CSV table of C-alpha atoms in Angstrom, one decimal:
chain,number,residue,atom,x,y,z
K,74,MET,CA,0.0,0.0,0.0
K,75,SER,CA,1.5,3.4,-1.0
K,76,LYS,CA,2.2,6.2,1.4
K,77,ILE,CA,-0.6,8.3,-0.1
K,78,VAL,CA,-3.2,5.5,0.2
K,79,ARG,CA,-2.1,4.9,3.8
K,80,LEU,CA,-2.4,8.5,4.7
K,81,GLU,CA,-5.8,8.8,3.0
K,82,LYS,CA,-6.9,5.8,5.1
K,83,LYS,CA,-5.7,7.5,8.2
K,84,ILE,CA,-7.5,10.7,7.4
K,85,LEU,CA,-10.7,8.8,6.8
K,86,GLU,CA,-10.3,6.8,10.0
K,87,LYS,CA,-9.7,10.0,12.0
K,88,ASN,CA,-12.8,11.5,10.4
K,89,ASP,CA,-14.9,8.5,11.2
K,90,GLU,CA,-13.9,8.8,14.9
K,91,VAL,CA,-15.0,12.4,15.1
K,92,ALA,CA,-18.2,11.6,13.1
K,93,ALA,CA,-19.0,8.8,15.6
K,94,ARG,CA,-18.6,11.2,18.5
K,95,LEU,CA,-20.7,13.8,16.8
K,96,ARG,CA,-23.5,11.3,16.0
K,97,LYS,CA,-23.6,10.2,19.6
K,98,LYS,CA,-23.9,13.9,20.7
K,99,PHE,CA,-26.6,14.7,18.2
K,100,ASN,CA,-28.6,11.5,19.1
K,101,GLY,CA,-28.4,12.5,22.8
K,102,LEU,CA,-29.8,15.9,22.0
K,103,GLY,CA,-32.6,14.3,19.9
K,104,LEU,CA,-31.4,16.4,17.0
K,105,LYS,CA,-31.9,15.0,13.4
K,106,VAL,CA,-29.0,15.8,11.1
K,107,ILE,CA,-29.0,15.8,7.3
K,108,ASN,CA,-26.0,16.0,5.1
K,109,ILE,CA,-27.0,17.5,1.7
K,110,MET,CA,-24.7,17.0,-1.2
K,111,SER,CA,-24.8,17.9,-4.9
K,112,SER,CA,-22.9,19.1,-8.0
K,113,PRO,CA,-22.4,22.9,-8.1
K,114,GLY,CA,-25.6,24.6,-9.2
K,115,ALA,CA,-28.0,21.7,-8.7
K,116,GLY,CA,-30.1,24.1,-6.6
K,117,LYS,CA,-29.3,23.1,-2.9
K,118,THR,CA,-29.5,26.6,-1.7
K,119,THR,CA,-32.7,27.5,-3.4
K,120,LEU,CA,-34.2,24.3,-2.2
K,121,LEU,CA,-33.2,25.2,1.4
K,122,GLU,CA,-34.5,28.7,1.1
K,123,GLU,CA,-37.9,27.4,0.0
K,124,THR,CA,-37.8,24.7,2.8
K,125,ILE,CA,-37.1,27.4,5.4
K,126,LYS,CA,-40.0,29.5,4.2
K,127,ARG,CA,-42.4,26.5,4.4
K,128,ILE,CA,-41.4,24.8,7.7
K,129,SER,CA,-39.5,27.1,10.0
K,130,ASN,CA,-42.7,28.2,11.8
K,131,ARG,CA,-43.2,24.5,12.9
K,132,VAL,CA,-39.7,23.1,13.0
K,133,SER,CA,-36.7,24.6,14.6
K,134,LEU,CA,-34.2,24.4,11.8
K,135,GLY,CA,-30.4,25.1,11.9
K,136,ILE,CA,-28.2,25.1,8.8
K,137,ILE,CA,-24.4,24.7,8.5
K,138,VAL,CA,-23.3,25.9,5.1
K,139,GLY,CA,-20.0,24.8,3.6
K,140,ASP,CA,-18.5,27.1,1.0
K,141,LEU,CA,-15.1,27.3,-0.6
K,142,ALA,CA,-14.6,31.1,-0.4
K,143,THR,CA,-17.7,33.1,0.1
K,144,ASP,CA,-20.7,33.5,2.5
K,145,LEU,CA,-23.2,34.1,-0.3
K,146,ASP,CA,-25.3,31.0,0.6
K,147,ALA,CA,-25.4,31.7,4.3
K,148,ALA,CA,-26.6,35.2,3.7
K,149,ARG,CA,-29.4,33.8,1.4
K,150,MET,CA,-30.6,31.3,4.2
K,151,GLU,CA,-30.7,34.1,6.8
K,152,ARG,CA,-32.7,36.3,4.4
K,153,ALA,CA,-35.1,33.4,3.9
K,154,GLY,CA,-35.8,33.4,7.7
K,155,CYS,CA,-33.5,30.8,9.3
K,156,ALA,CA,-32.2,32.1,12.6
K,157,ALA,CA,-29.5,29.6,13.1
K,158,VAL,CA,-27.1,29.7,10.2
K,159,VAL,CA,-23.4,29.0,10.5
K,160,GLN,CA,-20.9,29.3,7.7
K,161,ILE,CA,-17.9,27.0,7.2
K,162,ASN,CA,-15.4,28.4,4.9
K,163,SER,CA,-13.5,25.4,3.7
K,164,GLY,CA,-10.5,27.5,2.5
K,165,GLY,CA,-10.6,25.9,-0.9
K,166,ARG,CA,-11.1,22.4,0.3
K,167,CYS,CA,-13.4,20.2,-1.8
K,168,HIS,CA,-15.5,18.6,0.9
K,169,LEU,CA,-16.5,19.1,4.5
K,170,GLU,CA,-15.0,17.0,7.3
K,171,ALA,CA,-16.5,16.0,10.6
K,172,ALA,CA,-14.1,18.2,12.6
K,173,MET,CA,-15.3,21.3,10.7
K,174,VAL,CA,-18.9,20.4,11.5
K,175,GLU,CA,-18.0,19.8,15.2
K,176,LYS,CA,-16.4,23.3,15.4
K,177,ALA,CA,-19.2,25.0,13.5
K,178,TYR,CA,-21.9,23.3,15.7
K,179,GLU,CA,-20.5,25.2,18.7
K,180,GLU,CA,-21.7,28.4,17.1
K,181,VAL,CA,-25.2,27.2,16.4
K,182,LYS,CA,-27.6,29.0,18.6
K,183,GLY,CA,-30.8,27.7,20.2
K,184,LYS,CA,-32.4,24.3,20.6
K,185,LEU,CA,-32.9,22.7,17.2
K,186,ASP,CA,-35.1,19.9,15.8
K,187,ILE,CA,-33.2,19.5,12.6
K,188,LEU,CA,-29.7,20.5,11.5
K,189,ILE,CA,-29.0,20.6,7.8
K,190,ILE,CA,-25.4,20.5,6.6
K,191,GLU,CA,-25.0,21.9,3.1
K,192,ASN,CA,-21.9,20.4,1.8
K,193,ILE,CA,-19.5,21.8,-0.8
K,194,GLY,CA,-20.8,21.5,-4.4
K,195,ASN,CA,-18.9,18.5,-5.6
K,196,LEU,CA,-20.2,15.1,-6.8
K,197,VAL,CA,-17.1,13.2,-5.8
K,198,CYS,CA,-15.1,14.0,-2.7
K,199,PRO,CA,-17.9,14.7,-0.1
K,200,ALA,CA,-19.2,11.1,-0.4
K,201,GLY,CA,-16.2,9.8,1.4
K,202,PHE,CA,-16.6,11.8,4.6
K,203,ASP,CA,-19.1,10.9,7.3
K,204,LEU,CA,-20.3,14.1,9.1
K,205,GLY,CA,-22.2,12.3,11.9
K,206,GLU,CA,-25.5,12.7,10.0
K,207,ASP,CA,-28.6,10.6,10.3
K,208,GLU,CA,-29.5,11.0,6.6
K,209,ARG,CA,-27.6,11.7,3.4
K,210,VAL,CA,-29.5,13.5,0.7
K,211,MET,CA,-28.3,14.1,-2.8
K,212,VAL,CA,-29.7,16.9,-5.0
K,213,ALA,CA,-29.4,16.3,-8.7
K,214,ALA,CA,-30.5,18.8,-11.3
K,215,LEU,CA,-32.4,17.4,-14.3
K,216,THR,CA,-30.1,19.7,-16.4
K,217,GLU,CA,-27.1,17.5,-15.5
K,218,GLY,CA,-28.3,14.8,-17.9
K,219,LEU,CA,-29.5,11.2,-17.6
K,220,ASP,CA,-26.0,9.7,-17.6
K,221,LYS,CA,-24.9,11.2,-14.3
K,222,PRO,CA,-26.0,8.4,-11.9
K,223,LYS,CA,-23.9,5.9,-13.8
K,224,LYS,CA,-21.0,8.3,-14.1
K,225,TYR,CA,-20.9,9.3,-10.4
K,226,PRO,CA,-22.0,6.0,-8.7
K,227,GLY,CA,-20.1,6.6,-5.5
K,228,MET,CA,-22.3,9.6,-4.5
K,229,TYR,CA,-25.5,7.9,-5.6
K,230,ARG,CA,-24.7,4.8,-3.6
K,231,GLN,CA,-23.8,6.7,-0.5
K,232,CYS,CA,-27.1,8.5,-0.2
K,233,GLY,CA,-30.5,7.3,1.0
K,234,HIS,CA,-32.5,10.1,-0.5
K,235,LEU,CA,-32.4,11.8,-3.8
K,236,VAL,CA,-34.0,15.1,-4.8
K,237,ILE,CA,-34.3,15.4,-8.6
K,238,ASN,CA,-34.6,19.2,-8.9
K,239,LYS,CA,-35.3,21.6,-11.7
K,240,ILE,CA,-38.2,19.4,-13.0
K,241,ASP,CA,-39.8,22.6,-14.4
K,242,LEU,CA,-37.2,22.4,-17.2
K,243,ALA,CA,-38.2,18.8,-18.2
K,244,GLN,CA,-40.0,19.8,-21.4
K,245,VAL,CA,-37.4,22.3,-22.6
K,246,LEU,CA,-34.6,19.9,-21.9
K,247,ASN,CA,-36.6,16.9,-23.3
K,248,ILE,CA,-35.6,14.9,-20.2
K,249,ASP,CA,-38.2,12.9,-18.4
K,250,PRO,CA,-37.8,13.1,-14.6
K,251,GLU,CA,-39.2,9.5,-14.4
K,252,GLN,CA,-36.4,8.4,-16.6
K,253,PHE,CA,-33.8,10.2,-14.4
K,254,GLU,CA,-35.4,8.4,-11.4
K,255,HIS,CA,-35.1,5.1,-13.2
K,256,GLU,CA,-31.4,5.7,-14.0
K,257,ALA,CA,-30.7,6.6,-10.3
K,258,LEU,CA,-32.5,3.5,-9.0
K,259,THR,CA,-30.5,1.4,-11.3
K,260,VAL,CA,-27.3,2.6,-9.5
K,261,ASN,CA,-29.0,2.5,-6.0
K,262,PRO,CA,-32.3,0.7,-5.8
K,263,LYS,CA,-32.8,1.8,-2.1
K,264,LEU,CA,-33.0,5.5,-2.9
K,265,ARG,CA,-36.1,7.4,-1.8
K,266,VAL,CA,-36.7,9.9,-4.6
K,267,PHE,CA,-38.3,13.3,-4.5
K,268,LYS,CA,-39.0,15.3,-7.7
K,269,THR,CA,-39.0,19.0,-7.2
K,270,SER,CA,-38.8,22.4,-8.7
K,271,ALA,CA,-37.4,24.7,-6.1
K,272,ALA,CA,-38.0,27.5,-8.6
K,273,ASN,CA,-41.8,27.0,-8.9
K,274,GLY,CA,-42.6,25.0,-5.7
K,275,ASN,CA,-43.6,21.7,-7.4
K,276,GLY,CA,-42.9,18.7,-5.2
K,277,LEU,CA,-41.8,20.7,-2.2
K,278,GLY,CA,-44.8,19.5,-0.1
K,279,GLU,CA,-43.6,15.9,-0.2
K,280,TRP,CA,-40.0,16.9,0.6
K,281,CYS,CA,-41.0,19.2,3.5
K,282,GLY,CA,-43.4,16.5,4.7
K,283,TRP,CA,-40.5,14.1,4.9
K,284,LEU,CA,-38.4,16.5,6.9
K,285,GLU,CA,-41.2,17.2,9.3
K,286,SER,CA,-41.9,13.5,9.8
K,287,MET,CA,-38.3,13.1,11.0
K,288,VAL,CA,-39.1,15.3,13.9
K,289,LYS,CA,-42.5,13.7,14.7
K,290,GLY,CA,-41.2,10.2,14.3
E,44,MET,CA,3.1,22.5,8.6
E,45,SER,CA,0.9,19.4,9.2
E,46,LYS,CA,1.8,16.0,7.8
E,47,ILE,CA,-1.2,16.1,5.4
E,48,VAL,CA,-0.3,19.5,4.0
E,49,ARG,CA,3.3,18.4,3.6
E,50,LEU,CA,2.2,15.3,1.7
E,51,GLU,CA,-0.2,17.3,-0.5
E,52,LYS,CA,2.7,19.6,-1.3
E,53,LYS,CA,4.8,16.6,-2.2
E,54,ILE,CA,2.0,15.1,-4.5
E,55,LEU,CA,1.7,18.5,-6.3
E,56,GLU,CA,5.5,18.9,-6.7
E,57,LYS,CA,5.7,15.4,-8.1
E,58,ASN,CA,2.8,16.1,-10.4
E,59,ASP,CA,4.5,19.4,-11.6
E,60,GLU,CA,7.6,17.4,-12.5
E,61,VAL,CA,5.7,15.0,-14.6
E,62,ALA,CA,3.7,17.8,-16.2
E,63,ALA,CA,6.9,19.7,-17.1
E,64,ARG,CA,8.3,16.6,-18.8
E,65,LEU,CA,5.0,16.1,-20.7
E,66,ARG,CA,4.9,19.7,-21.8
E,67,LYS,CA,8.4,19.5,-23.2
E,68,LYS,CA,7.4,16.3,-25.1
E,69,PHE,CA,4.2,17.8,-26.5
E,70,ASN,CA,6.0,21.0,-27.5
E,71,GLY,CA,8.7,18.9,-29.3
E,72,LEU,CA,6.0,17.2,-31.2
E,73,GLY,CA,4.3,20.5,-32.2
E,74,LEU,CA,1.2,19.2,-30.4
E,75,LYS,CA,-1.2,21.7,-28.9
E,76,VAL,CA,-2.8,20.3,-25.6
E,77,ILE,CA,-6.0,21.6,-24.0
E,78,ASN,CA,-7.2,20.6,-20.5
E,79,ILE,CA,-11.0,21.0,-20.4
E,80,MET,CA,-12.6,21.2,-16.9
E,81,SER,CA,-16.2,21.8,-15.6
E,82,SER,CA,-18.8,20.8,-13.2
E,83,PRO,CA,-20.7,17.5,-13.8
E,84,GLY,CA,-23.2,18.0,-16.6
E,85,ALA,CA,-22.0,21.4,-17.9
E,86,GLY,CA,-21.9,19.9,-21.4
E,87,LYS,CA,-18.2,19.1,-22.0
E,88,THR,CA,-18.9,15.9,-23.8
E,89,THR,CA,-21.6,17.3,-26.1
E,90,LEU,CA,-19.4,20.3,-26.8
E,91,LEU,CA,-16.6,17.9,-27.8
E,92,GLU,CA,-18.9,15.7,-29.9
E,93,GLU,CA,-20.0,18.8,-31.9
E,94,THR,CA,-16.4,20.0,-32.1
E,95,ILE,CA,-15.3,16.7,-33.6
E,96,LYS,CA,-18.1,16.8,-36.2
E,97,ARG,CA,-17.1,20.3,-37.3
E,98,ILE,CA,-13.3,20.2,-37.4
E,99,SER,CA,-12.0,16.6,-37.6
E,100,ASN,CA,-11.8,16.7,-41.4
E,101,ARG,CA,-9.3,19.6,-41.2
E,102,VAL,CA,-7.6,19.1,-37.8
E,103,SER,CA,-6.2,15.8,-36.5
E,104,LEU,CA,-7.8,15.6,-33.1
E,105,GLY,CA,-7.1,13.3,-30.2
E,106,ILE,CA,-9.0,13.1,-27.0
E,107,ILE,CA,-8.1,11.7,-23.6
E,108,VAL,CA,-11.3,11.3,-21.5
E,109,GLY,CA,-11.2,11.1,-17.7
E,110,ASP,CA,-14.1,9.3,-16.0
E,111,LEU,CA,-14.6,8.0,-12.5
E,112,ALA,CA,-16.2,4.7,-13.4
E,113,THR,CA,-17.5,4.3,-17.0
E,114,ASP,CA,-16.5,4.7,-20.6
E,115,LEU,CA,-19.7,6.3,-21.7
E,116,ASP,CA,-18.1,9.6,-22.8
E,117,ALA,CA,-15.3,7.9,-24.7
E,118,ALA,CA,-17.9,5.8,-26.6
E,119,ARG,CA,-19.7,9.1,-27.5
E,120,MET,CA,-16.6,10.7,-28.9
E,121,GLU,CA,-15.8,7.7,-31.0
E,122,ARG,CA,-19.3,7.6,-32.4
E,123,ALA,CA,-19.0,11.3,-33.2
E,124,GLY,CA,-16.0,10.4,-35.5
E,125,CYS,CA,-12.8,10.9,-33.4
E,126,ALA,CA,-10.4,8.2,-34.3
E,127,ALA,CA,-8.0,8.8,-31.4
E,128,VAL,CA,-9.9,8.5,-28.1
E,129,VAL,CA,-8.3,7.1,-25.0
E,130,GLN,CA,-10.2,6.5,-21.8
E,131,ILE,CA,-8.7,7.1,-18.3
E,132,ASN,CA,-10.7,5.5,-15.6
E,133,SER,CA,-9.7,7.4,-12.5
E,134,GLY,CA,-10.9,4.6,-10.2
E,135,GLY,CA,-13.1,7.0,-8.2
E,136,ARG,CA,-10.4,9.8,-8.0
E,137,CYS,CA,-11.8,13.3,-8.3
E,138,HIS,CA,-9.3,14.7,-10.8
E,139,LEU,CA,-6.7,13.7,-13.4
E,140,GLU,CA,-3.0,13.8,-12.7
E,141,ALA,CA,-0.1,14.3,-15.1
E,142,ALA,CA,1.1,10.7,-14.6
E,143,MET,CA,-2.3,9.4,-15.8
E,144,VAL,CA,-2.1,11.5,-18.9
E,145,GLU,CA,1.5,10.4,-19.6
E,146,LYS,CA,0.4,6.8,-19.5
E,147,ALA,CA,-2.8,7.4,-21.6
E,148,TYR,CA,-0.8,9.3,-24.2
E,149,GLU,CA,1.2,6.1,-25.0
E,150,GLU,CA,-2.1,4.6,-26.3
E,151,VAL,CA,-3.0,7.6,-28.5
E,152,LYS,CA,-2.6,6.5,-32.2
E,153,GLY,CA,-1.5,8.6,-35.1
E,154,LYS,CA,0.1,12.0,-35.5
E,155,LEU,CA,-2.1,14.7,-33.9
E,156,ASP,CA,-2.5,18.5,-34.2
E,157,ILE,CA,-4.5,18.9,-31.0
E,158,LEU,CA,-4.9,16.8,-27.9
E,159,ILE,CA,-7.9,17.6,-25.7
E,160,ILE,CA,-8.0,16.2,-22.2
E,161,GLU,CA,-11.5,16.0,-20.8
E,162,ASN,CA,-11.0,16.2,-17.0
E,163,ILE,CA,-13.3,14.7,-14.3
E,164,GLY,CA,-16.5,16.7,-13.8
E,165,ASN,CA,-15.5,18.7,-10.6
E,166,LEU,CA,-15.2,22.4,-10.1
E,167,VAL,CA,-12.6,22.1,-7.3
E,168,CYS,CA,-9.9,19.5,-7.4
E,169,PRO,CA,-8.8,19.4,-11.0
E,170,ALA,CA,-7.7,23.1,-10.9
E,171,GLY,CA,-4.7,22.1,-8.7
E,172,PHE,CA,-3.2,19.6,-11.2
E,173,ASP,CA,-1.1,20.7,-14.2
E,174,LEU,CA,-1.4,18.1,-17.0
E,175,GLY,CA,1.3,19.6,-19.3
E,176,GLU,CA,-1.4,21.5,-21.2
E,177,ASP,CA,-0.9,24.7,-23.3
E,178,GLU,CA,-4.4,26.0,-22.5
E,179,ARG,CA,-6.9,25.4,-19.7
E,180,VAL,CA,-10.5,25.8,-20.7
E,181,MET,CA,-13.4,25.8,-18.3
E,182,VAL,CA,-17.0,25.0,-19.4
E,183,ALA,CA,-19.7,26.5,-17.3
E,184,ALA,CA,-23.4,25.9,-17.9
E,185,LEU,CA,-25.7,28.9,-17.7
E,186,THR,CA,-28.0,26.6,-15.6
E,187,GLU,CA,-25.4,26.6,-12.8
E,188,GLY,CA,-26.4,30.1,-11.8
E,189,LEU,CA,-24.7,33.5,-11.8
E,190,ASP,CA,-23.1,33.1,-8.4
E,191,LYS,CA,-20.8,30.3,-9.4
E,192,PRO,CA,-17.7,32.3,-10.5
E,193,LYS,CA,-17.5,34.0,-7.1
E,194,LYS,CA,-18.2,30.7,-5.3
E,195,TYR,CA,-15.6,28.6,-7.2
E,196,PRO,CA,-12.9,31.3,-7.8
E,197,GLY,CA,-10.0,28.8,-7.9
E,198,MET,CA,-11.2,27.1,-11.1
E,199,TYR,CA,-12.1,30.4,-12.8
E,200,ARG,CA,-8.7,31.9,-12.0
E,201,GLN,CA,-6.8,28.9,-13.2
E,202,CYS,CA,-8.3,29.0,-16.7
E,203,GLY,CA,-7.5,31.2,-19.7
E,204,HIS,CA,-10.7,30.4,-21.6
E,205,LEU,CA,-14.3,30.0,-20.5
E,206,VAL,CA,-17.1,28.5,-22.5
E,207,ILE,CA,-20.5,29.6,-21.2
E,208,ASN,CA,-22.6,26.7,-22.5
E,209,LYS,CA,-26.4,26.0,-22.7
E,210,ILE,CA,-27.2,29.6,-23.7
E,211,ASP,CA,-30.2,28.3,-25.5
E,212,LEU,CA,-31.8,28.1,-22.0
E,213,ALA,CA,-31.2,31.8,-21.3
E,214,GLN,CA,-34.8,32.9,-21.7
E,215,VAL,CA,-36.4,30.0,-19.8
E,216,LEU,CA,-33.8,30.4,-16.9
E,217,ASN,CA,-34.1,34.2,-17.1
E,218,ILE,CA,-30.3,34.4,-16.9
E,219,ASP,CA,-28.5,36.7,-19.3
E,220,PRO,CA,-25.3,35.1,-20.7
E,221,GLU,CA,-23.7,38.6,-20.8
E,222,GLN,CA,-24.3,38.9,-17.0
E,223,PHE,CA,-22.7,35.5,-16.5
E,224,GLU,CA,-19.7,36.7,-18.6
E,225,HIS,CA,-19.5,39.8,-16.4
E,226,GLU,CA,-19.5,37.8,-13.2
E,227,ALA,CA,-16.7,35.5,-14.6
E,228,LEU,CA,-14.6,38.5,-15.7
E,229,THR,CA,-15.0,40.0,-12.2
E,230,VAL,CA,-13.2,37.0,-10.8
E,231,ASN,CA,-10.7,36.6,-13.7
E,232,PRO,CA,-10.5,39.6,-16.1
E,233,LYS,CA,-8.1,37.8,-18.4
E,234,LEU,CA,-10.6,35.1,-19.4
E,235,ARG,CA,-11.4,34.8,-23.1
E,236,VAL,CA,-15.1,34.0,-23.2
E,237,PHE,CA,-17.1,31.9,-25.7
E,238,LYS,CA,-20.9,31.7,-25.4
E,239,THR,CA,-22.3,28.5,-26.9
E,240,SER,CA,-25.1,26.1,-27.1
E,241,ALA,CA,-23.7,22.7,-27.9
E,242,ALA,CA,-27.3,21.6,-28.2
E,243,ASN,CA,-28.3,23.9,-31.1
E,244,GLY,CA,-24.9,24.9,-32.4
E,245,ASN,CA,-24.9,28.6,-31.5
E,246,GLY,CA,-21.5,30.0,-30.9
E,247,LEU,CA,-19.6,26.9,-32.0
E,248,GLY,CA,-18.1,28.6,-35.0
E,249,GLU,CA,-16.1,31.0,-32.9
E,250,TRP,CA,-15.0,28.2,-30.5
E,251,CYS,CA,-14.0,25.9,-33.4
E,252,GLY,CA,-12.2,28.8,-35.1
E,253,TRP,CA,-10.1,29.4,-32.0
E,254,LEU,CA,-9.1,25.7,-31.9
E,255,GLU,CA,-8.2,25.7,-35.5
E,256,SER,CA,-6.2,28.9,-35.1
E,257,MET,CA,-4.0,27.1,-32.5
E,258,VAL,CA,-2.8,24.8,-35.2
E,259,LYS,CA,-2.3,27.4,-37.8
E,260,GLY,CA,-0.6,29.8,-35.4
């Protein structure tokens, strides 16, 4: 085994340790934690803005936002009405790690029901890093094309839930959301799939319903 | 300096060495080399298919295609009429490295004018790895949203050329390609920008003209 592979293994083992500690802490607090991952521009932030508007009067929602270099997304979530937003600036790093989340969580204010972690926009690297979450959600934009589940199988297999977003563009793209769902299920048959348009609100009821059910359940 | 940062530095230095050797070799052969990078689903492969159809009767074009897990893109380029296509399967790695290109180039058949390297779909990691190229081109889809240049500055600053693709969707997205260009130039004023729709052919003349000019020049 090469030195690089050994070191990568060590980084992942260390990350798993911190993630296990975090998971125990979150469970003890009765806090449900969701790690949201996607390609850049799939619509994670717009989806979260619309989610905040719809459920934040019933569910106490906190968001940790990973970003390479800016705080643009965190500012958008605050404007949408989320009181507990913490920004992680990854300093150019391509994924979030459990230690970053542990540190950011210290800054989250108030008692929360759900903590959403918006990962760095990247379909490869974030899949390797456990953040202590209960659920991993992937957001895929219909605009990315039908071949993406097969081309990025690691990410699709690591998630339990898939949001197929931008379905309002189905007709103009000539891509059928059902076909995208079929491609995704071919790679990971266990995925629970939501089909949404964060832009026009379609499908957000089912998505928000699932989030709320995590708290009630 | 931590052990991880030291090792990352060592990997990059080793990569730079191989890249310098490759660049010397390519220059000696009079071969122009282009490293194309983008987010997943920005349209690199469709752009290259259309490029092959338009210029491969005048320019001898070779393509090295990086992919995480499949040979779907390589098969598409071959069907479009490119005789010299070599697949690199990165085995789940999030970027191409110069050593992968050096090995793949051994399999490229025939005397070429231009070698295009299609990198892994990822807006973060590939920017750090020199592949011995003459030019770095980034493809951004209009669908990714106007905030992306500011959010992924590393990639935008590392490239000399930007293709803003999917401009046929400008009206339905209500995003002005000129505004996207402005945002990109704010992050990197030296970018030469092409605005294209690989789907309907708009703007491909200028893009192909630039490629052909590299050979004549």
